[in-house]
Short mmCIF file of C-alpha atoms in Angstrom, two decimals:
data_model
loop_
_atom_site.label_atom_id
_atom_site.label_comp_id
_atom_site.label_asym_id
_atom_site.label_seq_id
_atom_site.Cartn_x
_atom_site.Cartn_y
_atom_site.Cartn_z
CA MET A 1 8.26 6.14 3.34
CA ASN A 2 5.11 8.25 3.18
CA SER A 3 3.09 9.09 6.25
CA ALA A 4 -0.48 8.19 6.43
CA THR A 5 -1.27 11.67 7.83
CA ALA A 6 0.25 13.55 5.23
CA SER A 7 -1.51 16.24 3.30
CA GLN A 8 -3.18 14.60 0.40
CA ALA A 9 -3.26 17.91 -1.43
CA GLN A 10 0.48 17.06 -2.21
CA GLN A 11 0.51 14.06 -4.50
CA PRO A 12 3.22 11.77 -3.12
CA PRO A 13 5.71 10.40 -5.44
CA SER A 14 5.79 7.03 -7.09
CA GLU A 15 8.92 4.84 -6.90
CA LEU A 16 9.17 5.08 -10.64
CA GLU A 17 9.30 8.84 -10.53
CA THR A 18 11.82 9.00 -7.85
CA GLY A 19 14.07 6.38 -9.55
CA SER A 20 16.82 6.76 -11.84
CA GLN A 21 15.87 8.69 -14.97
CA ALA A 22 19.15 7.39 -17.09
CA VAL A 23 19.03 3.73 -16.87
CA SER A 24 21.69 1.58 -18.84
CA LYS A 25 20.95 -0.57 -21.45
CA GLY A 26 23.11 -3.24 -19.70
CA GLN A 27 20.80 -3.06 -16.61
CA ILE A 28 17.76 -3.52 -18.60
CA LEU A 29 19.36 -6.42 -20.58
CA ALA A 30 20.52 -8.17 -17.30
CA TRP A 31 17.04 -7.62 -15.89
CA ALA A 32 15.18 -9.22 -18.86
CA SER A 33 17.80 -11.99 -18.69
CA TRP A 34 15.69 -13.31 -15.67
CA ASP A 35 12.59 -13.58 -17.78
CA TRP A 36 14.93 -15.35 -20.54
CA GLY A 37 15.71 -17.91 -17.92
CA SER A 38 12.25 -18.22 -16.28
CA ALA A 39 11.15 -19.53 -19.64
CA ALA A 40 12.51 -22.85 -18.52
CA PHE A 41 10.16 -23.06 -15.82
CA ASN A 42 7.10 -21.57 -17.40
CA ALA A 43 7.31 -23.23 -21.16
CA ILE A 44 8.83 -26.25 -20.50
CA MET A 45 7.99 -27.27 -16.87
CA THR A 46 4.55 -26.03 -16.40
CA THR A 47 3.12 -25.52 -19.91
CA PHE A 48 4.45 -27.58 -22.93
CA VAL A 49 6.62 -30.41 -21.77
CA PHE A 50 6.67 -31.58 -17.97
CA THR A 51 2.85 -31.21 -17.14
CA VAL A 52 1.97 -32.88 -20.45
CA TYR A 53 4.30 -35.87 -19.40
CA LEU A 54 2.52 -35.69 -16.03
CA THR A 55 -0.95 -35.94 -17.42
CA SER A 56 -0.17 -38.68 -19.95
CA ASP A 57 -1.60 -41.99 -19.61
CA ALA A 58 1.78 -43.16 -17.97
CA PHE A 59 0.42 -41.63 -14.85
CA GLY A 60 -3.14 -43.02 -15.04
CA ARG A 61 -6.20 -41.72 -17.23
CA GLU A 62 -5.61 -38.27 -18.48
CA ASP A 63 -8.77 -36.70 -17.12
CA GLN A 64 -7.96 -37.79 -13.60
CA ALA A 65 -4.20 -36.63 -13.81
CA SER A 66 -5.35 -33.26 -15.26
CA ALA A 67 -7.75 -32.84 -12.22
CA VAL A 68 -5.02 -33.61 -9.76
CA LEU A 69 -2.48 -31.33 -11.28
CA GLY A 70 -5.23 -28.51 -11.06
CA GLY A 71 -5.98 -29.29 -7.55
CA ALA A 72 -2.15 -29.07 -6.37
CA LEU A 73 -1.74 -25.70 -8.37
CA ALA A 74 -5.05 -24.42 -6.42
CA VAL A 75 -3.27 -25.19 -3.04
CA ALA A 76 -0.20 -23.65 -4.22
CA GLY A 77 -2.01 -20.46 -4.97
CA LEU A 78 -3.52 -20.39 -1.63
CA ALA A 79 0.03 -20.50 -0.07
CA ILE A 80 1.05 -17.78 -2.46
CA ALA A 81 -1.83 -15.74 -1.41
CA LEU A 82 -1.17 -15.93 2.25
CA LEU A 83 2.71 -15.19 2.32
CA ALA A 84 3.74 -12.96 -1.01
CA PRO A 85 2.86 -9.46 0.34
CA VAL A 86 4.78 -9.98 3.51
CA THR A 87 7.65 -11.34 1.77
CA GLY A 88 7.59 -8.16 -0.55
CA GLN A 89 7.32 -6.05 2.23
CA ARG A 90 10.06 -7.44 4.31
CA SER A 91 12.45 -7.35 1.10
CA ASP A 92 11.38 -3.51 0.84
CA ILE A 93 12.16 -2.72 4.56
CA GLY A 94 15.30 -4.75 4.77
CA GLY A 95 16.77 -3.53 1.65
CA ARG A 96 16.88 -7.28 0.40
CA ARG A 97 14.97 -7.26 -2.77
CA LYS A 98 17.78 -8.68 -4.82
CA LEU A 99 18.87 -11.11 -2.26
CA TRP A 100 15.47 -12.72 -1.95
CA LEU A 101 15.13 -12.69 -5.67
CA GLY A 102 18.29 -14.87 -5.84
CA VAL A 103 17.40 -17.10 -2.76
CA ASN A 104 13.79 -17.93 -4.29
CA THR A 105 15.33 -18.43 -7.81
CA ALA A 106 17.88 -21.16 -6.45
CA VAL A 107 15.10 -22.86 -4.83
CA VAL A 108 12.81 -23.02 -8.02
CA ALA A 109 15.94 -24.27 -9.88
CA LEU A 110 16.48 -26.98 -7.06
CA LEU A 111 12.84 -28.13 -7.06
CA THR A 112 12.89 -28.27 -11.15
CA ALA A 113 16.11 -30.56 -10.88
CA LEU A 114 14.25 -32.82 -8.19
CA CYS A 115 11.45 -33.41 -11.13
CA PHE A 116 14.45 -35.82 -12.45
CA PHE A 117 13.06 -38.51 -9.85
CA VAL A 118 9.51 -38.36 -11.21
CA PHE A 119 9.30 -41.83 -13.00
CA PRO A 120 6.36 -42.56 -15.61
CA ARG A 121 4.23 -44.37 -13.33
CA PRO A 122 1.00 -43.69 -11.23
CA GLU A 123 2.63 -43.71 -7.78
CA PHE A 124 5.00 -40.86 -8.75
CA LEU A 125 2.03 -38.60 -9.99
CA LEU A 126 1.76 -37.09 -6.74
CA LEU A 127 5.33 -36.28 -6.22
CA GLY A 128 5.41 -34.76 -9.63
CA VAL A 129 2.54 -32.36 -9.06
CA THR A 130 3.74 -31.49 -5.47
CA LEU A 131 7.22 -30.54 -6.99
CA ILE A 132 5.53 -28.30 -9.96
CA ALA A 133 3.21 -26.81 -7.13
CA LEU A 134 6.02 -25.86 -4.74
CA GLY A 135 7.90 -24.62 -7.70
CA ASN A 136 5.20 -22.23 -8.52
CA VAL A 137 5.02 -20.94 -4.97
CA PHE A 138 8.66 -20.05 -4.93
CA PHE A 139 8.55 -18.88 -8.49
CA GLU A 140 6.01 -16.34 -7.55
CA PHE A 141 7.99 -15.31 -4.50
CA ALA A 142 11.08 -14.51 -6.96
CA GLY A 143 8.65 -12.87 -9.38
CA VAL A 144 7.41 -10.47 -6.53
CA ASN A 145 11.08 -9.04 -6.29
CA TYR A 146 11.73 -9.50 -9.87
CA ASN A 147 8.53 -7.48 -10.78
CA ALA A 148 9.33 -4.55 -8.09
CA MET A 149 12.85 -3.91 -9.80
CA LEU A 150 10.89 -2.81 -12.87
CA ALA A 151 10.80 0.85 -11.25
CA GLN A 152 14.47 0.59 -10.68
CA ILE A 153 15.72 0.00 -14.32
CA SER A 154 13.03 1.90 -16.39
CA THR A 155 11.58 5.64 -16.55
CA PRO A 156 7.95 7.07 -16.72
CA ARG A 157 8.65 7.41 -20.81
CA ASN A 158 9.83 3.98 -21.31
CA ILE A 159 8.29 1.68 -18.71
CA GLY A 160 5.85 0.08 -21.11
CA LYS A 161 8.40 -0.63 -23.74
CA VAL A 162 10.77 -1.94 -20.68
CA SER A 163 8.15 -4.41 -19.29
CA GLY A 164 7.03 -5.40 -22.71
CA PHE A 165 10.91 -6.13 -23.67
CA GLY A 166 11.09 -8.34 -20.69
CA TRP A 167 8.15 -10.39 -21.45
CA GLY A 168 9.36 -10.88 -25.00
CA MET A 169 12.74 -11.85 -23.92
CA GLY A 170 10.82 -14.66 -21.84
CA TYR A 171 8.81 -15.82 -24.75
CA LEU A 172 12.20 -15.73 -27.17
CA GLY A 173 14.21 -17.58 -24.33
CA GLY A 174 11.23 -20.26 -24.44
CA ILE A 175 11.77 -20.73 -27.91
CA VAL A 176 15.43 -21.32 -27.89
CA ALA A 177 15.06 -23.45 -24.71
CA LEU A 178 12.17 -25.58 -26.39
CA LEU A 179 14.33 -25.92 -29.61
CA ILE A 180 17.22 -27.48 -27.59
CA VAL A 181 14.81 -29.54 -25.71
CA LEU A 182 13.23 -30.92 -29.02
CA GLN A 183 16.74 -31.60 -30.46
CA LEU A 184 18.35 -33.01 -27.63
CA PHE A 185 15.71 -34.79 -25.80
CA VAL A 186 12.33 -35.27 -27.43
CA GLN A 187 13.20 -35.84 -31.22
CA PRO A 188 16.97 -35.96 -30.85
CA GLY A 189 19.09 -35.34 -34.13
CA PHE A 190 21.85 -37.71 -33.01
CA GLU A 191 22.16 -40.71 -30.75
CA TRP A 192 23.24 -39.85 -27.07
CA PHE A 193 22.43 -41.33 -23.56
CA GLY A 194 20.06 -38.26 -23.29
CA ALA A 195 17.84 -39.39 -25.97
CA SER A 196 16.87 -42.51 -24.03
CA THR A 197 13.10 -42.89 -23.39
CA GLU A 198 13.34 -45.77 -21.17
CA ASP A 199 11.51 -44.88 -17.81
CA GLY A 200 11.17 -41.44 -19.32
CA PHE A 201 14.79 -40.65 -18.87
CA ASN A 202 14.70 -38.14 -21.67
CA ILE A 203 11.86 -36.06 -20.15
CA ARG A 204 13.19 -36.48 -16.77
CA LEU A 205 16.42 -34.97 -17.88
CA VAL A 206 14.67 -32.10 -19.39
CA ALA A 207 14.07 -31.05 -15.87
CA VAL A 208 17.94 -30.90 -14.95
CA PHE A 209 18.33 -28.78 -18.08
CA SER A 210 15.42 -26.59 -17.04
CA ALA A 211 16.95 -25.98 -13.76
CA LEU A 212 20.36 -25.25 -15.19
CA TRP A 213 18.86 -22.71 -17.89
CA PHE A 214 16.85 -20.86 -15.36
CA PHE A 215 19.89 -20.65 -12.73
CA ILE A 216 22.12 -19.40 -15.30
CA PHE A 217 20.22 -16.81 -16.91
CA ALA A 218 18.96 -15.59 -13.74
CA LEU A 219 22.61 -14.60 -12.82
CA PRO A 220 23.15 -11.42 -14.68
CA VAL A 221 20.34 -9.28 -12.61
CA LEU A 222 22.06 -10.16 -9.46
CA PHE A 223 25.14 -8.57 -10.55
CA ALA A 224 24.00 -5.69 -12.69
CA VAL A 225 21.13 -4.03 -10.87
CA PRO A 226 22.05 -2.51 -7.42
CA GLU A 227 20.36 -3.83 -4.05
CA LEU A 228 17.47 -1.76 -2.90
CA PRO A 229 18.84 0.54 -0.06
CA ARG A 230 17.41 -0.07 3.28
CA PRO A 231 14.91 2.85 4.25
CA ALA A 232 16.16 5.20 6.84
CA GLY A 233 14.66 4.47 10.05
CA ALA A 234 12.81 1.59 8.91
CA ALA A 235 11.85 -0.76 12.02
CA ARG A 236 12.70 -4.51 12.17
CA LEU A 237 9.32 -6.15 12.61
CA GLY A 238 8.77 -9.89 13.37
CA PHE A 239 7.03 -11.98 10.92
CA MET A 240 3.41 -11.76 12.46
CA ALA A 241 3.86 -8.09 13.07
CA SER A 242 4.50 -7.58 9.32
CA TYR A 243 0.95 -8.55 8.80
CA GLY A 244 -0.44 -6.02 11.14
CA LEU A 245 1.34 -3.56 9.05
CA LEU A 246 0.27 -4.93 5.80
CA MET A 247 -3.46 -4.54 7.07
CA ARG A 248 -2.66 -0.69 7.90
CA ARG A 249 -1.13 -0.21 4.51
CA ILE A 250 -4.15 -1.79 2.78
CA THR A 251 -6.50 0.40 4.55
CA ALA A 252 -4.35 3.27 3.84
CA ILE A 253 -4.17 2.43 0.11
CA TYR A 254 -7.84 2.03 -0.12
CA ARG A 255 -8.45 5.41 1.49
CA THR A 256 -5.98 7.56 -0.53
CA SER A 257 -5.83 5.51 -3.77
CA PRO A 258 -9.08 3.20 -4.11
CA HIS A 259 -8.23 2.42 -7.85
CA THR A 260 -5.14 0.76 -6.97
CA ILE A 261 -7.01 -1.67 -4.90
CA TYR A 262 -9.88 -1.91 -7.67
CA PHE A 263 -7.02 -2.78 -10.19
CA LEU A 264 -5.50 -5.37 -7.95
CA LEU A 265 -8.90 -7.01 -7.85
CA ALA A 266 -9.80 -6.89 -11.48
CA SER A 267 -6.09 -8.01 -12.38
CA ALA A 268 -6.34 -10.85 -9.94
CA ILE A 269 -9.21 -12.40 -11.82
CA PHE A 270 -8.00 -12.04 -15.47
CA ARG A 271 -4.50 -12.73 -14.55
CA ASP A 272 -5.70 -16.07 -13.15
CA GLY A 273 -7.25 -16.60 -16.69
CA LEU A 274 -3.92 -15.95 -18.43
CA ALA A 275 -2.14 -18.27 -16.25
CA ALA A 276 -4.55 -20.97 -16.91
CA VAL A 277 -4.04 -20.46 -20.68
CA PHE A 278 -0.50 -21.37 -20.42
CA THR A 279 -1.07 -23.92 -17.76
CA PHE A 280 -3.51 -25.99 -19.34
CA GLY A 281 -2.86 -25.12 -23.20
CA GLY A 282 -0.37 -27.96 -23.76
CA ILE A 283 -2.54 -30.29 -21.83
CA ILE A 284 -5.74 -29.36 -24.12
CA ALA A 285 -3.42 -29.71 -27.26
CA ALA A 286 -2.37 -33.20 -26.28
CA GLY A 287 -5.53 -34.47 -24.85
CA THR A 288 -8.18 -32.84 -26.96
CA PHE A 289 -6.54 -32.37 -30.31
CA GLY A 290 -4.39 -35.38 -30.40
CA PHE A 291 -1.04 -33.55 -30.64
CA GLU A 292 2.03 -35.68 -29.71
CA LEU A 293 4.84 -34.31 -27.56
CA LYS A 294 7.02 -33.10 -30.48
CA ASP A 295 3.69 -31.52 -32.04
CA VAL A 296 3.03 -29.56 -28.67
CA ILE A 297 6.81 -28.23 -28.67
CA PHE A 298 6.45 -27.14 -32.31
CA PHE A 299 3.36 -25.24 -31.34
CA ALA A 300 4.96 -23.86 -28.30
CA ILE A 301 7.90 -22.50 -30.60
CA PHE A 302 5.59 -20.90 -32.94
CA GLY A 303 3.54 -19.71 -30.05
CA ASN A 304 6.33 -18.03 -28.14
CA VAL A 305 7.43 -16.16 -31.50
CA VAL A 306 4.03 -14.65 -31.66
CA ALA A 307 3.77 -14.04 -27.94
CA ALA A 308 7.14 -12.23 -28.06
CA VAL A 309 5.78 -9.96 -31.02
CA GLY A 310 2.43 -9.34 -29.00
CA ALA A 311 4.38 -8.46 -25.95
CA MET A 312 6.78 -5.93 -27.62
CA ILE A 313 3.84 -4.61 -29.65
CA GLY A 314 1.77 -4.22 -26.53
CA GLY A 315 4.82 -2.64 -24.72
CA PHE A 316 5.06 0.23 -27.53
CA LEU A 317 1.42 0.65 -27.23
CA ASP A 318 1.38 0.85 -23.64
CA ASP A 319 3.45 4.11 -23.62
CA ARG A 320 1.28 5.69 -26.26
CA VAL A 321 -2.40 4.76 -25.29
CA GLY A 322 -2.06 3.50 -21.65
CA PRO A 323 -1.95 -0.05 -20.16
CA LYS A 324 -5.64 -0.11 -19.38
CA ALA A 325 -6.52 0.14 -23.06
CA VAL A 326 -3.95 -2.61 -24.04
CA ILE A 327 -5.15 -4.89 -21.25
CA LEU A 328 -8.82 -4.58 -22.62
CA GLY A 329 -8.00 -5.00 -26.01
CA SER A 330 -6.03 -8.29 -25.12
CA LEU A 331 -8.84 -9.72 -23.04
CA VAL A 332 -11.20 -9.22 -25.90
CA GLY A 333 -8.82 -10.96 -28.35
CA LEU A 334 -8.33 -13.82 -25.82
CA LEU A 335 -12.39 -14.52 -25.39
CA ILE A 336 -12.74 -14.47 -29.21
CA ALA A 337 -9.77 -17.02 -29.77
CA GLY A 338 -10.81 -19.24 -26.71
CA THR A 339 -14.22 -19.45 -27.64
CA ALA A 340 -13.46 -20.50 -31.26
CA ILE A 341 -11.50 -23.33 -29.79
CA LEU A 342 -14.17 -24.35 -27.62
CA VAL A 343 -17.00 -24.26 -30.36
CA LEU A 344 -15.29 -25.85 -33.05
CA GLY A 345 -13.16 -28.56 -31.01
CA ASP A 346 -11.27 -31.29 -32.97
CA GLY A 347 -13.88 -31.75 -35.37
CA ASP A 348 -13.27 -31.40 -39.28
CA TYR A 349 -15.47 -28.77 -41.24
CA VAL A 350 -15.99 -28.12 -44.77
CA PHE A 351 -15.63 -24.18 -45.91
CA PHE A 352 -16.06 -23.27 -49.56
CA GLY A 353 -14.88 -26.70 -50.48
CA SER A 354 -11.71 -26.95 -48.23
CA THR A 355 -11.47 -29.05 -45.30
CA TRP A 356 -10.74 -27.55 -41.74
CA ALA A 357 -9.08 -30.04 -39.50
CA GLY A 358 -9.32 -29.87 -35.73
CA ALA A 359 -5.28 -29.48 -35.57
CA THR A 360 -5.83 -26.39 -37.79
CA THR A 361 -8.32 -25.06 -35.24
CA PHE A 362 -5.82 -25.29 -32.37
CA TRP A 363 -3.11 -24.08 -34.43
CA VAL A 364 -4.88 -20.88 -35.69
CA PHE A 365 -6.57 -19.80 -32.59
CA GLY A 366 -4.07 -21.18 -30.09
CA LEU A 367 -1.72 -18.67 -31.87
CA PHE A 368 -4.23 -15.95 -31.55
CA LEU A 369 -4.20 -16.95 -27.80
CA CYS A 370 -0.47 -16.35 -27.61
CA LEU A 371 -0.67 -13.16 -29.48
CA PHE A 372 -2.93 -11.54 -27.04
CA VAL A 373 -1.54 -13.22 -23.58
CA GLY A 374 1.71 -11.20 -23.48
CA PRO A 375 0.53 -7.65 -23.97
CA ALA A 376 -2.24 -8.37 -21.07
CA GLN A 377 0.48 -9.57 -18.69
CA SER A 378 3.22 -6.91 -19.60
CA SER A 379 0.64 -3.99 -19.37
CA SER A 380 -0.50 -5.15 -15.90
CA ARG A 381 3.11 -5.15 -14.47
CA ALA A 382 3.53 -1.70 -16.02
CA TYR A 383 0.19 -0.39 -14.85
CA LEU A 384 1.02 -1.30 -11.12
CA ALA A 385 4.69 -0.11 -11.02
CA ARG A 386 3.12 3.29 -12.08
CA LEU A 387 1.15 3.45 -8.97
CA ALA A 388 3.66 1.99 -6.55
CA PRO A 389 4.61 4.51 -3.67
CA ASP A 390 8.17 5.37 -3.51
CA GLY A 391 10.01 2.56 -1.72
CA GLU A 392 6.81 0.01 -1.71
CA SER A 393 7.19 -1.76 -4.93
CA GLY A 394 7.85 -4.91 -3.27
CA GLU A 395 4.86 -4.95 -1.05
CA LEU A 396 2.51 -3.87 -3.73
CA PHE A 397 3.76 -6.34 -6.04
CA GLY A 398 3.36 -9.01 -3.04
CA LEU A 399 -0.34 -7.67 -2.84
CA TYR A 400 -0.51 -8.02 -6.74
CA ALA A 401 0.74 -11.70 -6.36
CA THR A 402 -1.71 -12.37 -3.48
CA THR A 403 -4.70 -10.99 -5.10
CA GLY A 404 -3.82 -13.04 -7.99
CA ARG A 405 -3.52 -15.95 -6.03
CA ALA A 406 -6.27 -15.50 -3.57
CA VAL A 407 -8.40 -16.24 -6.51
CA SER A 408 -6.13 -18.59 -8.18
CA PHE A 409 -8.37 -21.53 -7.55
CA LEU A 410 -10.93 -19.99 -9.96
CA ALA A 411 -9.54 -21.09 -13.17
CA PRO A 412 -8.17 -24.45 -12.23
CA THR A 413 -11.50 -25.13 -10.16
CA LEU A 414 -13.72 -24.09 -13.03
CA PHE A 415 -11.32 -25.98 -15.44
CA THR A 416 -11.68 -28.98 -13.37
CA LEU A 417 -15.41 -28.73 -12.59
CA CYS A 418 -16.26 -28.14 -16.20
CA ILE A 419 -14.37 -31.37 -17.16
CA ALA A 420 -16.22 -33.38 -14.34
CA LEU A 421 -19.52 -31.95 -15.48
CA ALA A 422 -18.89 -32.81 -18.97
CA VAL A 423 -17.65 -36.39 -18.58
CA PRO A 424 -21.11 -37.86 -18.15
CA LEU A 425 -22.57 -36.06 -21.05
CA VAL A 426 -19.87 -36.32 -23.93
CA ALA A 427 -18.19 -39.15 -25.46
CA GLU A 428 -14.83 -40.45 -23.68
CA GLY A 429 -12.08 -38.17 -24.44
CA GLU A 430 -14.19 -35.28 -25.27
CA ALA A 431 -14.64 -33.72 -21.79
CA GLN A 432 -11.28 -31.94 -21.45
CA ARG A 433 -12.19 -29.75 -23.96
CA TRP A 434 -14.74 -28.25 -21.88
CA GLY A 435 -12.37 -27.10 -19.49
CA ILE A 436 -11.76 -24.16 -21.85
CA LEU A 437 -14.93 -22.98 -20.89
CA GLY A 438 -14.07 -22.37 -17.28
CA ILE A 439 -11.00 -20.22 -18.35
CA MET A 440 -13.16 -18.14 -20.59
CA VAL A 441 -15.56 -17.29 -17.66
CA VAL A 442 -12.60 -16.20 -15.52
CA LEU A 443 -11.30 -13.86 -18.35
CA LEU A 444 -14.62 -12.44 -19.04
CA ALA A 445 -15.18 -11.60 -15.35
CA GLY A 446 -11.77 -10.12 -15.24
CA LEU A 447 -12.66 -7.88 -18.02
CA LEU A 448 -15.95 -6.69 -16.66
CA VAL A 449 -14.47 -5.66 -13.20
CA LEU A 450 -11.63 -3.71 -14.94
CA LEU A 451 -14.05 -1.65 -17.12
CA PRO A 452 -14.70 1.11 -14.39
CA VAL A 453 -11.15 1.07 -13.18
CA LYS A 454 -9.28 4.44 -13.77
CA PRO A 455 -6.06 4.27 -15.88
CA PRO A 456 -2.73 5.21 -13.81
CA GLY A 457 -2.60 8.84 -15.28
CA LYS A 458 -6.02 9.40 -13.68
CA ALA A 459 -5.56 7.51 -10.26
CA GLU A 460 -3.69 8.70 -7.01
CA ILE A 461 -0.49 7.39 -5.70
CA ALA A 462 -1.30 5.86 -2.33
CA VAL A 463 -0.33 7.44 1.06
CA VAL A 464 0.86 4.54 3.56
CA PRO A 465 2.24 4.56 6.84
CA SER A 466 5.88 3.76 7.77
CA ALA A 467 7.04 0.66 9.36
#
């Protein structure tokens, strides 16, 4: 590790620069397989199927259930903010990055499987949102170690493409998983016991499928990518002592590479908005635009195709124009598309003699949202990986998770607040749409904070103290 007293005249290396410069395609595919598998939790459980099930009228009023879900996710964000950087730091110091990736992935799979016991009755709403919230906590812990591996399986010349490929694989995995869910459970093509809708059995069985999907496709990275070596002379720290080291390192990062901190703060804001687009997208489609579950899944399939294309194009551009330009362009696109959905709503309009239906509004501009989310996510990961000091990727991505989750209450809270404020002002069933306004405010704030941040090629690599 680097010493905080080292001369700043000599630029310290990043973990990306000191890593292997000849990474095998097999390792990249194995790493991206985790993204492919994680789509079962992201696309099926938290976006398009299970959260739509949780916020249906089977669990009470839709607006109330949406608010309860938003509150649970806000609490989960607080837990992530407090714990993620220390878990990343300890995996770096202990040389256990891959081990903790496997442990946290297994916990997410278990929590997902337990969603089978969430029956479609109001008294099970709390159990359902608790399992989803806990799943988000451990998914983020796994993601800290997974993202830190990016520097191990890429080079300075292809990191944008590798990161974009990973996100693209995630979206494509979502397509395949959603198609299977649609054909076996939601709109089955043949009769079998898993197609039964009694007591929500088919949707509850989707949770078991999602758990197995994630676990199986997470296995390749655990075999193909080597474990992080334990740093020579690294001290063993108690859990609370890790926070003292963390504070010293944050201070050192701010002193020697302030734009790393500035980016963490800016990305924290806009990534919360990106997460909200996915978390509440399916809910808005069903509650505001009247999509049935099968329609939500069809949209998700097309949306994932568009998102995969966007992520891969964004990764290509990232290596050429830089991650900051890709992120800014993506945020502008998201603001335009989100504003169109908010303004047009579910109303029917006539343009040049042709009728524009509310469902068309969501299809067109919802797909534009999908197009721009992937590049923003992928380039944010690649941006930070370029600035990670040698041997510190886990801790830095832990801070990435923490800064994101430290403000993760913003989008869910503003989404919930905008709905609550709109309830007495609009017709029944119209309030949910105004939650979009809260998400757009968060995205705009993130864009404005990002504007003065230097791109990674012009920012310094931080000099941090040893453990």
